[in-house]
JSON list of C-alpha atoms and ligand atoms in Angstrom, two decimals:
[
{"chain": "A", "resi": 1, "resn": "MET", "atom": "CA", "xyz": [0.00, 0.00, 0.00]},
{"chain": "A", "resi": 2, "resn": "LYS", "atom": "CA", "xyz": [1.87, 3.07, -1.22]},
{"chain": "A", "resi": 3, "resn": "THR", "atom": "CA", "xyz": [0.59, 6.09, 0.69]},
{"chain": "A", "resi": 4, "resn": "LEU", "atom": "CA", "xyz": [1.38, 9.78, 0.34]},
{"chain": "A", "resi": 5, "resn": "VAL", "atom": "CA", "xyz": [0.32, 12.46, 2.83]},
{"chain": "A", "resi": 6, "resn": "ILE", "atom": "CA", "xyz": [0.72, 15.96, 1.38]},
{"chain": "A", "resi": 7, "resn": "TYR", "atom": "CA", "xyz": [0.34, 18.96, 3.66]},
{"chain": "A", "resi": 8, "resn": "ASP", "atom": "CA", "xyz": [0.87, 22.69, 3.73]},
{"chain": "A", "resi": 9, "resn": "SER", "atom": "CA", "xyz": [1.54, 24.61, 6.93]},
{"chain": "A", "resi": 10, "resn": "PHE", "atom": "CA", "xyz": [2.41, 28.20, 7.88]},
{"chain": "A", "resi": 11, "resn": "PHE", "atom": "CA", "xyz": [2.67, 27.91, 11.68]},
{"chain": "A", "resi": 12, "resn": "GLY", "atom": "CA", "xyz": [3.29, 24.16, 12.01]},
{"chain": "A", "resi": 13, "resn": "ASN", "atom": "CA", "xyz": [-0.16, 23.00, 13.12]},
{"chain": "A", "resi": 14, "resn": "THR", "atom": "CA", "xyz": [-1.17, 21.23, 9.90]},
{"chain": "A", "resi": 15, "resn": "GLU", "atom": "CA", "xyz": [2.28, 19.66, 9.73]},
{"chain": "A", "resi": 16, "resn": "GLN", "atom": "CA", "xyz": [1.74, 18.19, 13.21]},
{"chain": "A", "resi": 17, "resn": "ILE", "atom": "CA", "xyz": [-1.63, 16.80, 12.10]},
{"chain": "A", "resi": 18, "resn": "ALA", "atom": "CA", "xyz": [-0.05, 15.30, 8.95]},
{"chain": "A", "resi": 19, "resn": "ARG", "atom": "CA", "xyz": [2.61, 13.59, 11.09]},
{"chain": "A", "resi": 20, "resn": "ALA", "atom": "CA", "xyz": [-0.05, 12.25, 13.49]},
{"chain": "A", "resi": 21, "resn": "ILE", "atom": "CA", "xyz": [-1.90, 10.85, 10.46]},
{"chain": "A", "resi": 22, "resn": "GLY", "atom": "CA", "xyz": [1.37, 9.25, 9.35]},
{"chain": "A", "resi": 23, "resn": "ARG", "atom": "CA", "xyz": [1.61, 7.42, 12.71]},
{"chain": "A", "resi": 24, "resn": "ALA", "atom": "CA", "xyz": [-1.50, 5.41, 11.79]},
{"chain": "A", "resi": 25, "resn": "PHE", "atom": "CA", "xyz": [0.48, 3.63, 9.08]},
{"chain": "A", "resi": 26, "resn": "GLY", "atom": "CA", "xyz": [2.80, 0.73, 9.77]},
{"chain": "A", "resi": 27, "resn": "PRO", "atom": "CA", "xyz": [6.20, 0.16, 8.14]},
{"chain": "A", "resi": 28, "resn": "GLU", "atom": "CA", "xyz": [4.60, -2.16, 5.59]},
{"chain": "A", "resi": 29, "resn": "ASP", "atom": "CA", "xyz": [2.35, 0.68, 4.40]},
{"chain": "A", "resi": 30, "resn": "ASP", "atom": "CA", "xyz": [5.15, 2.63, 2.69]},
{"chain": "A", "resi": 31, "resn": "ALA", "atom": "CA", "xyz": [3.76, 6.01, 3.79]},
{"chain": "A", "resi": 32, "resn": "ALA", "atom": "CA", "xyz": [5.54, 9.29, 3.03]},
{"chain": "A", "resi": 33, "resn": "ILE", "atom": "CA", "xyz": [4.66, 12.70, 4.48]},
{"chain": "A", "resi": 34, "resn": "VAL", "atom": "CA", "xyz": [5.68, 15.56, 2.22]},
{"chain": "A", "resi": 35, "resn": "ARG", "atom": "CA", "xyz": [5.22, 19.34, 2.33]},
{"chain": "A", "resi": 36, "resn": "VAL", "atom": "CA", "xyz": [3.23, 20.52, -0.68]},
{"chain": "A", "resi": 37, "resn": "GLY", "atom": "CA", "xyz": [6.10, 22.55, -2.13]},
{"chain": "A", "resi": 38, "resn": "ASP", "atom": "CA", "xyz": [8.43, 19.54, -2.03]},
{"chain": "A", "resi": 39, "resn": "VAL", "atom": "CA", "xyz": [6.21, 17.07, -3.89]},
{"chain": "A", "resi": 40, "resn": "LYS", "atom": "CA", "xyz": [7.87, 15.63, -6.98]},
{"chain": "A", "resi": 41, "resn": "PRO", "atom": "CA", "xyz": [5.60, 14.48, -9.85]},
{"chain": "A", "resi": 42, "resn": "GLU", "atom": "CA", "xyz": [6.97, 10.92, -9.63]},
{"chain": "A", "resi": 43, "resn": "GLN", "atom": "CA", "xyz": [5.80, 10.71, -6.00]},
{"chain": "A", "resi": 44, "resn": "LEU", "atom": "CA", "xyz": [2.22, 10.90, -7.28]},
{"chain": "A", "resi": 45, "resn": "ALA", "atom": "CA", "xyz": [2.67, 7.83, -9.49]},
{"chain": "A", "resi": 46, "resn": "GLY", "atom": "CA", "xyz": [1.56, 4.36, -8.41]},
{"chain": "A", "resi": 47, "resn": "LEU", "atom": "CA", "xyz": [-0.18, 5.48, -5.21]},
{"chain": "A", "resi": 48, "resn": "SER", "atom": "CA", "xyz": [-2.84, 3.41, -3.52]},
{"chain": "A", "resi": 49, "resn": "LEU", "atom": "CA", "xyz": [-3.78, 6.20, -1.07]},
{"chain": "A", "resi": 50, "resn": "LEU", "atom": "CA", "xyz": [-3.34, 9.98, -1.27]},
{"chain": "A", "resi": 51, "resn": "ILE", "atom": "CA", "xyz": [-4.22, 12.21, 1.69]},
{"chain": "A", "resi": 52, "resn": "VAL", "atom": "CA", "xyz": [-4.08, 15.99, 1.23]},
{"chain": "A", "resi": 53, "resn": "GLY", "atom": "CA", "xyz": [-4.34, 18.54, 4.04]},
{"chain": "A", "resi": 54, "resn": "SER", "atom": "CA", "xyz": [-4.13, 22.32, 4.23]},
{"chain": "A", "resi": 55, "resn": "PRO", "atom": "CA", "xyz": [-4.69, 25.12, 6.68]},
{"chain": "A", "resi": 56, "resn": "THR", "atom": "CA", "xyz": [-7.96, 26.91, 5.91]},
{"chain": "A", "resi": 57, "resn": "ARG", "atom": "CA", "xyz": [-7.01, 30.36, 4.58]},
{"chain": "A", "resi": 58, "resn": "ALA", "atom": "CA", "xyz": [-9.91, 32.67, 3.73]},
{"chain": "A", "resi": 59, "resn": "PHE", "atom": "CA", "xyz": [-12.30, 29.68, 3.62]},
{"chain": "A", "resi": 60, "resn": "ARG", "atom": "CA", "xyz": [-10.14, 27.84, 1.07]},
{"chain": "A", "resi": 61, "resn": "PRO", "atom": "CA", "xyz": [-7.03, 25.64, 0.88]},
{"chain": "A", "resi": 62, "resn": "SER", "atom": "CA", "xyz": [-3.69, 27.46, 0.71]},
{"chain": "A", "resi": 63, "resn": "GLN", "atom": "CA", "xyz": [-2.55, 28.69, -2.70]},
{"chain": "A", "resi": 64, "resn": "ALA", "atom": "CA", "xyz": [0.22, 26.09, -2.85]},
{"chain": "A", "resi": 65, "resn": "THR", "atom": "CA", "xyz": [-2.31, 23.31, -2.18]},
{"chain": "A", "resi": 66, "resn": "THR", "atom": "CA", "xyz": [-4.66, 24.58, -4.88]},
{"chain": "A", "resi": 67, "resn": "LYS", "atom": "CA", "xyz": [-1.75, 24.81, -7.32]},
{"chain": "A", "resi": 68, "resn": "LEU", "atom": "CA", "xyz": [-0.69, 21.22, -6.60]},
{"chain": "A", "resi": 69, "resn": "LEU", "atom": "CA", "xyz": [-4.25, 19.94, -7.04]},
{"chain": "A", "resi": 70, "resn": "LYS", "atom": "CA", "xyz": [-4.59, 21.81, -10.33]},
{"chain": "A", "resi": 71, "resn": "SER", "atom": "CA", "xyz": [-1.33, 20.31, -11.58]},
{"chain": "A", "resi": 72, "resn": "ILE", "atom": "CA", "xyz": [-2.68, 16.75, -11.34]},
{"chain": "A", "resi": 73, "resn": "ALA", "atom": "CA", "xyz": [-3.86, 15.51, -14.74]},
{"chain": "A", "resi": 74, "resn": "ARG", "atom": "CA", "xyz": [-7.48, 14.68, -15.45]},
{"chain": "A", "resi": 75, "resn": "GLU", "atom": "CA", "xyz": [-8.04, 11.09, -14.32]},
{"chain": "A", "resi": 76, "resn": "GLY", "atom": "CA", "xyz": [-4.52, 11.28, -12.85]},
{"chain": "A", "resi": 77, "resn": "LEU", "atom": "CA", "xyz": [-5.90, 9.74, -9.66]},
{"chain": "A", "resi": 78, "resn": "GLY", "atom": "CA", "xyz": [-7.81, 6.91, -11.33]},
{"chain": "A", "resi": 79, "resn": "GLY", "atom": "CA", "xyz": [-7.71, 3.85, -9.03]},
{"chain": "A", "resi": 80, "resn": "VAL", "atom": "CA", "xyz": [-6.30, 5.88, -6.11]},
{"chain": "A", "resi": 81, "resn": "ASN", "atom": "CA", "xyz": [-8.09, 6.10, -2.75]},
{"chain": "A", "resi": 82, "resn": "VAL", "atom": "CA", "xyz": [-8.15, 9.70, -1.52]},
{"chain": "A", "resi": 83, "resn": "ALA", "atom": "CA", "xyz": [-8.91, 11.65, 1.66]},
{"chain": "A", "resi": 84, "resn": "ALA", "atom": "CA", "xyz": [-8.74, 15.31, 2.66]},
{"chain": "A", "resi": 85, "resn": "PHE", "atom": "CA", "xyz": [-8.33, 17.29, 5.86]},
{"chain": "A", "resi": 86, "resn": "ASP", "atom": "CA", "xyz": [-7.79, 20.84, 7.01]},
{"chain": "A", "resi": 87, "resn": "THR", "atom": "CA", "xyz": [-6.99, 22.84, 10.10]},
{"chain": "A", "resi": 88, "resn": "ARG", "atom": "CA", "xyz": [-9.31, 25.68, 11.09]},
{"chain": "A", "resi": 89, "resn": "VAL", "atom": "CA", "xyz": [-10.19, 27.94, 13.99]},
{"chain": "A", "resi": 90, "resn": "THR", "atom": "CA", "xyz": [-12.70, 26.69, 16.55]},
{"chain": "A", "resi": 91, "resn": "GLU", "atom": "CA", "xyz": [-16.42, 27.44, 16.31]},
{"chain": "A", "resi": 92, "resn": "GLU", "atom": "CA", "xyz": [-16.15, 29.36, 19.61]},
{"chain": "A", "resi": 93, "resn": "GLU", "atom": "CA", "xyz": [-13.56, 31.64, 18.02]},
{"chain": "A", "resi": 94, "resn": "ILE", "atom": "CA", "xyz": [-15.78, 32.25, 14.99]},
{"chain": "A", "resi": 95, "resn": "ALA", "atom": "CA", "xyz": [-18.78, 32.91, 17.27]},
{"chain": "A", "resi": 96, "resn": "LYS", "atom": "CA", "xyz": [-16.78, 35.71, 18.91]},
{"chain": "A", "resi": 97, "resn": "GLY", "atom": "CA", "xyz": [-16.17, 37.37, 15.52]},
{"chain": "A", "resi": 98, "resn": "PRO", "atom": "CA", "xyz": [-18.42, 39.79, 13.61]},
{"chain": "A", "resi": 99, "resn": "TRP", "atom": "CA", "xyz": [-21.72, 38.54, 12.10]},
{"chain": "A", "resi": 100, "resn": "ILE", "atom": "CA", "xyz": [-20.30, 38.89, 8.58]},
{"chain": "A", "resi": 101, "resn": "LEU", "atom": "CA", "xyz": [-17.53, 36.39, 9.40]},
{"chain": "A", "resi": 102, "resn": "ARG", "atom": "CA", "xyz": [-20.06, 33.91, 10.82]},
{"chain": "A", "resi": 103, "resn": "LYS", "atom": "CA", "xyz": [-22.16, 34.28, 7.68]},
{"chain": "A", "resi": 104, "resn": "MET", "atom": "CA", "xyz": [-19.17, 33.82, 5.38]},
{"chain": "A", "resi": 105, "resn": "VAL", "atom": "CA", "xyz": [-18.06, 30.68, 7.24]},
{"chain": "A", "resi": 106, "resn": "ARG", "atom": "CA", "xyz": [-21.59, 29.29, 6.80]},
{"chain": "A", "resi": 107, "resn": "ILE", "atom": "CA", "xyz": [-21.54, 30.04, 3.08]},
{"chain": "A", "resi": 108, "resn": "PHE", "atom": "CA", "xyz": [-17.94, 29.28, 2.12]},
{"chain": "A", "resi": 109, "resn": "GLY", "atom": "CA", "xyz": [-16.90, 26.70, 4.73]},
{"chain": "A", "resi": 110, "resn": "TYR", "atom": "CA", "xyz": [-13.38, 25.31, 5.10]},
{"chain": "A", "resi": 111, "resn": "ALA", "atom": "CA", "xyz": [-10.54, 23.84, 3.04]},
{"chain": "A", "resi": 112, "resn": "ALA", "atom": "CA", "xyz": [-11.13, 20.07, 3.39]},
{"chain": "A", "resi": 113, "resn": "LYS", "atom": "CA", "xyz": [-14.26, 19.84, 1.24]},
{"chain": "A", "resi": 114, "resn": "PRO", "atom": "CA", "xyz": [-12.85, 21.67, -1.81]},
{"chain": "A", "resi": 115, "resn": "ILE", "atom": "CA", "xyz": [-9.68, 19.55, -1.52]},
{"chain": "A", "resi": 116, "resn": "ALA", "atom": "CA", "xyz": [-11.78, 16.37, -1.52]},
{"chain": "A", "resi": 117, "resn": "ASP", "atom": "CA", "xyz": [-13.88, 17.64, -4.45]},
{"chain": "A", "resi": 118, "resn": "SER", "atom": "CA", "xyz": [-10.74, 18.35, -6.43]},
{"chain": "A", "resi": 119, "resn": "LEU", "atom": "CA", "xyz": [-9.22, 14.91, -5.69]},
{"chain": "A", "resi": 120, "resn": "VAL", "atom": "CA", "xyz": [-12.45, 13.23, -6.80]},
{"chain": "A", "resi": 121, "resn": "LYS", "atom": "CA", "xyz": [-12.54, 15.39, -9.94]},
{"chain": "A", "resi": 122, "resn": "LYS", "atom": "CA", "xyz": [-9.11, 13.98, -10.79]},
{"chain": "A", "resi": 123, "resn": "GLY", "atom": "CA", "xyz": [-10.48, 10.44, -10.58]},
{"chain": "A", "resi": 124, "resn": "GLY", "atom": "CA", "xyz": [-9.76, 9.63, -6.91]},
{"chain": "A", "resi": 125, "resn": "GLU", "atom": "CA", "xyz": [-12.09, 7.48, -4.80]},
{"chain": "A", "resi": 126, "resn": "LEU", "atom": "CA", "xyz": [-13.01, 9.30, -1.59]},
{"chain": "A", "resi": 127, "resn": "VAL", "atom": "CA", "xyz": [-12.71, 6.76, 1.26]},
{"chain": "A", "resi": 128, "resn": "ILE", "atom": "CA", "xyz": [-13.71, 8.93, 4.24]},
{"chain": "A", "resi": 129, "resn": "ALA", "atom": "CA", "xyz": [-15.56, 12.23, 4.77]},
{"chain": "A", "resi": 130, "resn": "PRO", "atom": "CA", "xyz": [-13.31, 15.33, 4.71]},
{"chain": "A", "resi": 131, "resn": "GLU", "atom": "CA", "xyz": [-12.27, 16.25, 8.27]},
{"chain": "A", "resi": 132, "resn": "GLY", "atom": "CA", "xyz": [-11.28, 19.48, 10.03]},
{"chain": "A", "resi": 133, "resn": "PHE", "atom": "CA", "xyz": [-8.90, 19.72, 13.00]},
{"chain": "A", "resi": 134, "resn": "PHE", "atom": "CA", "xyz": [-9.03, 22.71, 15.33]},
{"chain": "A", "resi": 135, "resn": "VAL", "atom": "CA", "xyz": [-6.42, 25.27, 16.30]},
{"chain": "A", "resi": 136, "resn": "THR", "atom": "CA", "xyz": [-6.86, 27.69, 19.17]},
{"chain": "A", "resi": 137, "resn": "GLY", "atom": "CA", "xyz": [-6.56, 31.30, 17.99]},
{"chain": "A", "resi": 138, "resn": "ASN", "atom": "CA", "xyz": [-5.42, 32.08, 14.49]},
{"chain": "A", "resi": 139, "resn": "GLU", "atom": "CA", "xyz": [-1.95, 30.56, 14.67]},
{"chain": "A", "resi": 140, "resn": "GLY", "atom": "CA", "xyz": [-2.49, 27.68, 17.06]},
{"chain": "A", "resi": 141, "resn": "PRO", "atom": "CA", "xyz": [-1.51, 25.74, 19.04]},
{"chain": "A", "resi": 142, "resn": "LEU", "atom": "CA", "xyz": [-3.75, 22.84, 18.19]},
{"chain": "A", "resi": 143, "resn": "LYS", "atom": "CA", "xyz": [-6.75, 22.28, 20.44]},
{"chain": "A", "resi": 144, "resn": "GLU", "atom": "CA", "xyz": [-6.06, 19.54, 22.99]},
{"chain": "A", "resi": 145, "resn": "GLY", "atom": "CA", "xyz": [-6.70, 16.04, 21.73]},
{"chain": "A", "resi": 146, "resn": "GLU", "atom": "CA", "xyz": [-6.55, 16.90, 18.02]},
{"chain": "A", "resi": 147, "resn": "LEU", "atom": "CA", "xyz": [-3.37, 14.91, 17.34]},
{"chain": "A", "resi": 148, "resn": "GLU", "atom": "CA", "xyz": [-4.99, 11.81, 18.82]},
{"chain": "A", "resi": 149, "resn": "ARG", "atom": "CA", "xyz": [-8.19, 12.49, 16.85]},
{"chain": "A", "resi": 150, "resn": "ALA", "atom": "CA", "xyz": [-6.15, 12.82, 13.63]},
{"chain": "A", "resi": 151, "resn": "GLU", "atom": "CA", "xyz": [-4.46, 9.48, 14.24]},
{"chain": "A", "resi": 152, "resn": "GLU", "atom": "CA", "xyz": [-7.83, 7.83, 14.91]},
{"chain": "A", "resi": 153, "resn": "TRP", "atom": "CA", "xyz": [-9.24, 9.38, 11.70]},
{"chain": "A", "resi": 154, "resn": "ALA", "atom": "CA", "xyz": [-6.35, 7.93, 9.72]},
{"chain": "A", "resi": 155, "resn": "LYS", "atom": "CA", "xyz": [-6.73, 4.51, 11.38]},
{"chain": "A", "resi": 156, "resn": "LYS", "atom": "CA", "xyz": [-10.26, 4.39, 9.98]},
{"chain": "A", "resi": 157, "resn": "ILE", "atom": "CA", "xyz": [-8.83, 5.01, 6.52]},
{"chain": "A", "resi": 158, "resn": "VAL", "atom": "CA", "xyz": [-6.22, 2.27, 6.98]},
{"chain": "A", "resi": 159, "resn": "ALA", "atom": "CA", "xyz": [-8.89, -0.22, 8.09]},
{"chain": "A", "resi": 160, "resn": "GLY", "atom": "CA", "xyz": [-11.13, 0.71, 5.16]},
{"chain": "A", "resi": 161, "resn": "ASP", "atom": "CA", "xyz": [-8.27, 0.66, 2.69]},
{"chain": "A", "resi": 162, "resn": "LEU", "atom": "CA", "xyz": [-7.15, -2.81, 3.73]},
{"chain": "A", "resi": 163, "resn": "ARG", "atom": "CA", "xyz": [-10.72, -3.97, 3.27]},
{"chain": "A", "resi": 164, "resn": "VAL", "atom": "CA", "xyz": [-10.71, -2.55, -0.26]},
{"chain": "A", "resi": 165, "resn": "GLN", "atom": "CA", "xyz": [-7.42, -4.36, -1.01]},
{"chain": "A", "resi": 166, "resn": "ARG", "atom": "CA", "xyz": [-8.76, -7.66, 0.30]},
{"chain": "A", "resi": 167, "resn": "VAL", "atom": "CA", "xyz": [-11.77, -7.39, -1.98]},
{"chain": "A", "resi": 168, "resn": "ALA", "atom": "CA", "xyz": [-9.56, -6.44, -4.91]},
{"chain": "A", "resi": 169, "resn": "HIS", "atom": "CA", "xyz": [-7.10, -9.31, -4.32]},
{"chain": "A", "resi": 170, "resn": "PRO", "atom": "CA", "xyz": [-9.07, -12.20, -2.79]},
{"chain": "A", "resi": 171, "resn": "VAL", "atom": "CA", "xyz": [-6.98, -15.02, -1.32]},
{"chain": "A", "resi": 172, "resn": "PRO", "atom": "CA", "xyz": [-7.37, -18.11, -3.59]},
{"chain": "A", "resi": 173, "resn": "ASP", "atom": "CA", "xyz": [-9.54, -20.76, -2.00]},
{"chain": "A", "resi": 174, "resn": "ASN", "atom": "CA", "xyz": [-7.54, -24.00, -2.20]},
{"chain": "A", "resi": 175, "resn": "THR", "atom": "CA", "xyz": [-9.83, -26.12, -0.06]},
{"chain": "B", "resi": 1, "resn": "FMN", "atom": "C1", "xyz": [-4.66, 34.87, 6.48]},
{"chain": "B", "resi": 1, "resn": "FMN", "atom": "C2", "xyz": [-5.39, 33.82, 7.28]},
{"chain": "B", "resi": 1, "resn": "FMN", "atom": "C3", "xyz": [-6.66, 33.43, 6.89]},
{"chain": "B", "resi": 1, "resn": "FMN", "atom": "C4", "xyz": [-7.36, 32.47, 7.63]},
{"chain": "B", "resi": 1, "resn": "FMN", "atom": "N1", "xyz": [-8.61, 32.10, 7.23]},
{"chain": "B", "resi": 1, "resn": "FMN", "atom": "C5", "xyz": [-9.30, 31.18, 7.96]},
{"chain": "B", "resi": 1, "resn": "FMN", "atom": "C6", "xyz": [-10.61, 30.79, 7.58]},
{"chain": "B", "resi": 1, "resn": "FMN", "atom": "O1", "xyz": [-11.19, 31.25, 6.60]},
{"chain": "B", "resi": 1, "resn": "FMN", "atom": "N2", "xyz": [-11.25, 29.87, 8.35]},
{"chain": "B", "resi": 1, "resn": "FMN", "atom": "C7", "xyz": [-10.67, 29.31, 9.45]},
{"chain": "B", "resi": 1, "resn": "FMN", "atom": "O2", "xyz": [-11.30, 28.48, 10.10]},
{"chain": "B", "resi": 1, "resn": "FMN", "atom": "N3", "xyz": [-9.40, 29.66, 9.84]},
{"chain": "B", "resi": 1, "resn": "FMN", "atom": "C8", "xyz": [-8.72, 30.58, 9.12]},
{"chain": "B", "resi": 1, "resn": "FMN", "atom": "N4", "xyz": [-7.45, 30.93, 9.50]},
{"chain": "B", "resi": 1, "resn": "FMN", "atom": "C9", "xyz": [-6.80, 30.21, 10.59]},
{"chain": "B", "resi": 1, "resn": "FMN", "atom": "C10", "xyz": [-5.93, 29.11, 9.97]},
{"chain": "B", "resi": 1, "resn": "FMN", "atom": "O3", "xyz": [-6.76, 28.07, 9.58]},
{"chain": "B", "resi": 1, "resn": "FMN", "atom": "C11", "xyz": [-4.86, 28.65, 10.95]},
{"chain": "B", "resi": 1, "resn": "FMN", "atom": "O4", "xyz": [-3.86, 29.66, 10.95]},
{"chain": "B", "resi": 1, "resn": "FMN", "atom": "C12", "xyz": [-4.27, 27.32, 10.49]},
{"chain": "B", "resi": 1, "resn": "FMN", "atom": "O5", "xyz": [-5.14, 26.28, 10.80]},
{"chain": "B", "resi": 1, "resn": "FMN", "atom": "C13", "xyz": [-2.95, 27.07, 11.15]},
{"chain": "B", "resi": 1, "resn": "FMN", "atom": "O6", "xyz": [-2.36, 25.98, 10.48]},
{"chain": "B", "resi": 1, "resn": "FMN", "atom": "P1", "xyz": [-0.80, 26.01, 10.15]},
{"chain": "B", "resi": 1, "resn": "FMN", "atom": "O7", "xyz": [-0.10, 26.23, 11.44]},
{"chain": "B", "resi": 1, "resn": "FMN", "atom": "O8", "xyz": [-0.51, 24.69, 9.57]},
{"chain": "B", "resi": 1, "resn": "FMN", "atom": "O9", "xyz": [-0.57, 27.13, 9.17]},
{"chain": "B", "resi": 1, "resn": "FMN", "atom": "C14", "xyz": [-6.76, 31.89, 8.79]},
{"chain": "B", "resi": 1, "resn": "FMN", "atom": "C15", "xyz": [-5.46, 32.30, 9.18]},
{"chain": "B", "resi": 1, "resn": "FMN", "atom": "C16", "xyz": [-4.79, 33.26, 8.45]},
{"chain": "B", "resi": 1, "resn": "FMN", "atom": "C17", "xyz": [-3.42, 33.68, 8.91]}
]
């Protein structure tokens, strides 16, 4: 199972989440965690699972994340399982802000969903709902428990992915 976790991060929070996600994979899973600006085209070839995460910036993924997603060819993710996550401020923080911010969050949302939509548009098979992980304040740190929650989220993907592989490659019945 060749896995790639791509992340962007300005203050280090999304990087920490990406690394927590990486901990859900065993040595046999061949998982790499790479910052979006360092991804080489060949790293996107032959993947069984691609996870992309970004900080939410103005309701969207970071520019570098959007650029990377746009650079993937049409159907470039055919046969690849995909998942998406973001980091974002807490609902309590947004509730403290002006009404216009609350309204814009309701309308435009966060980064994970557009990332997932883009991965699916490129032919990927979405294996889990897009997920958001919370930072306290604008620059973090992460809300308590989010690293553990990220690892649990990824474990669900691993369990699901292995199930997909078992169905795809059934063990021959020699009885
Ligand atoms: C310019 C800017 C825009 C932001 N826009 C949003 C936003 O629209 N929604 C949100 O929930 N958080 C927003 N945030 C908070 C970021 O999501 C937060 O800084 C990020 O999760 C931290 O992750 P990082 O340390 O990996 O950069 C914004 C932060 C900055 C600096």
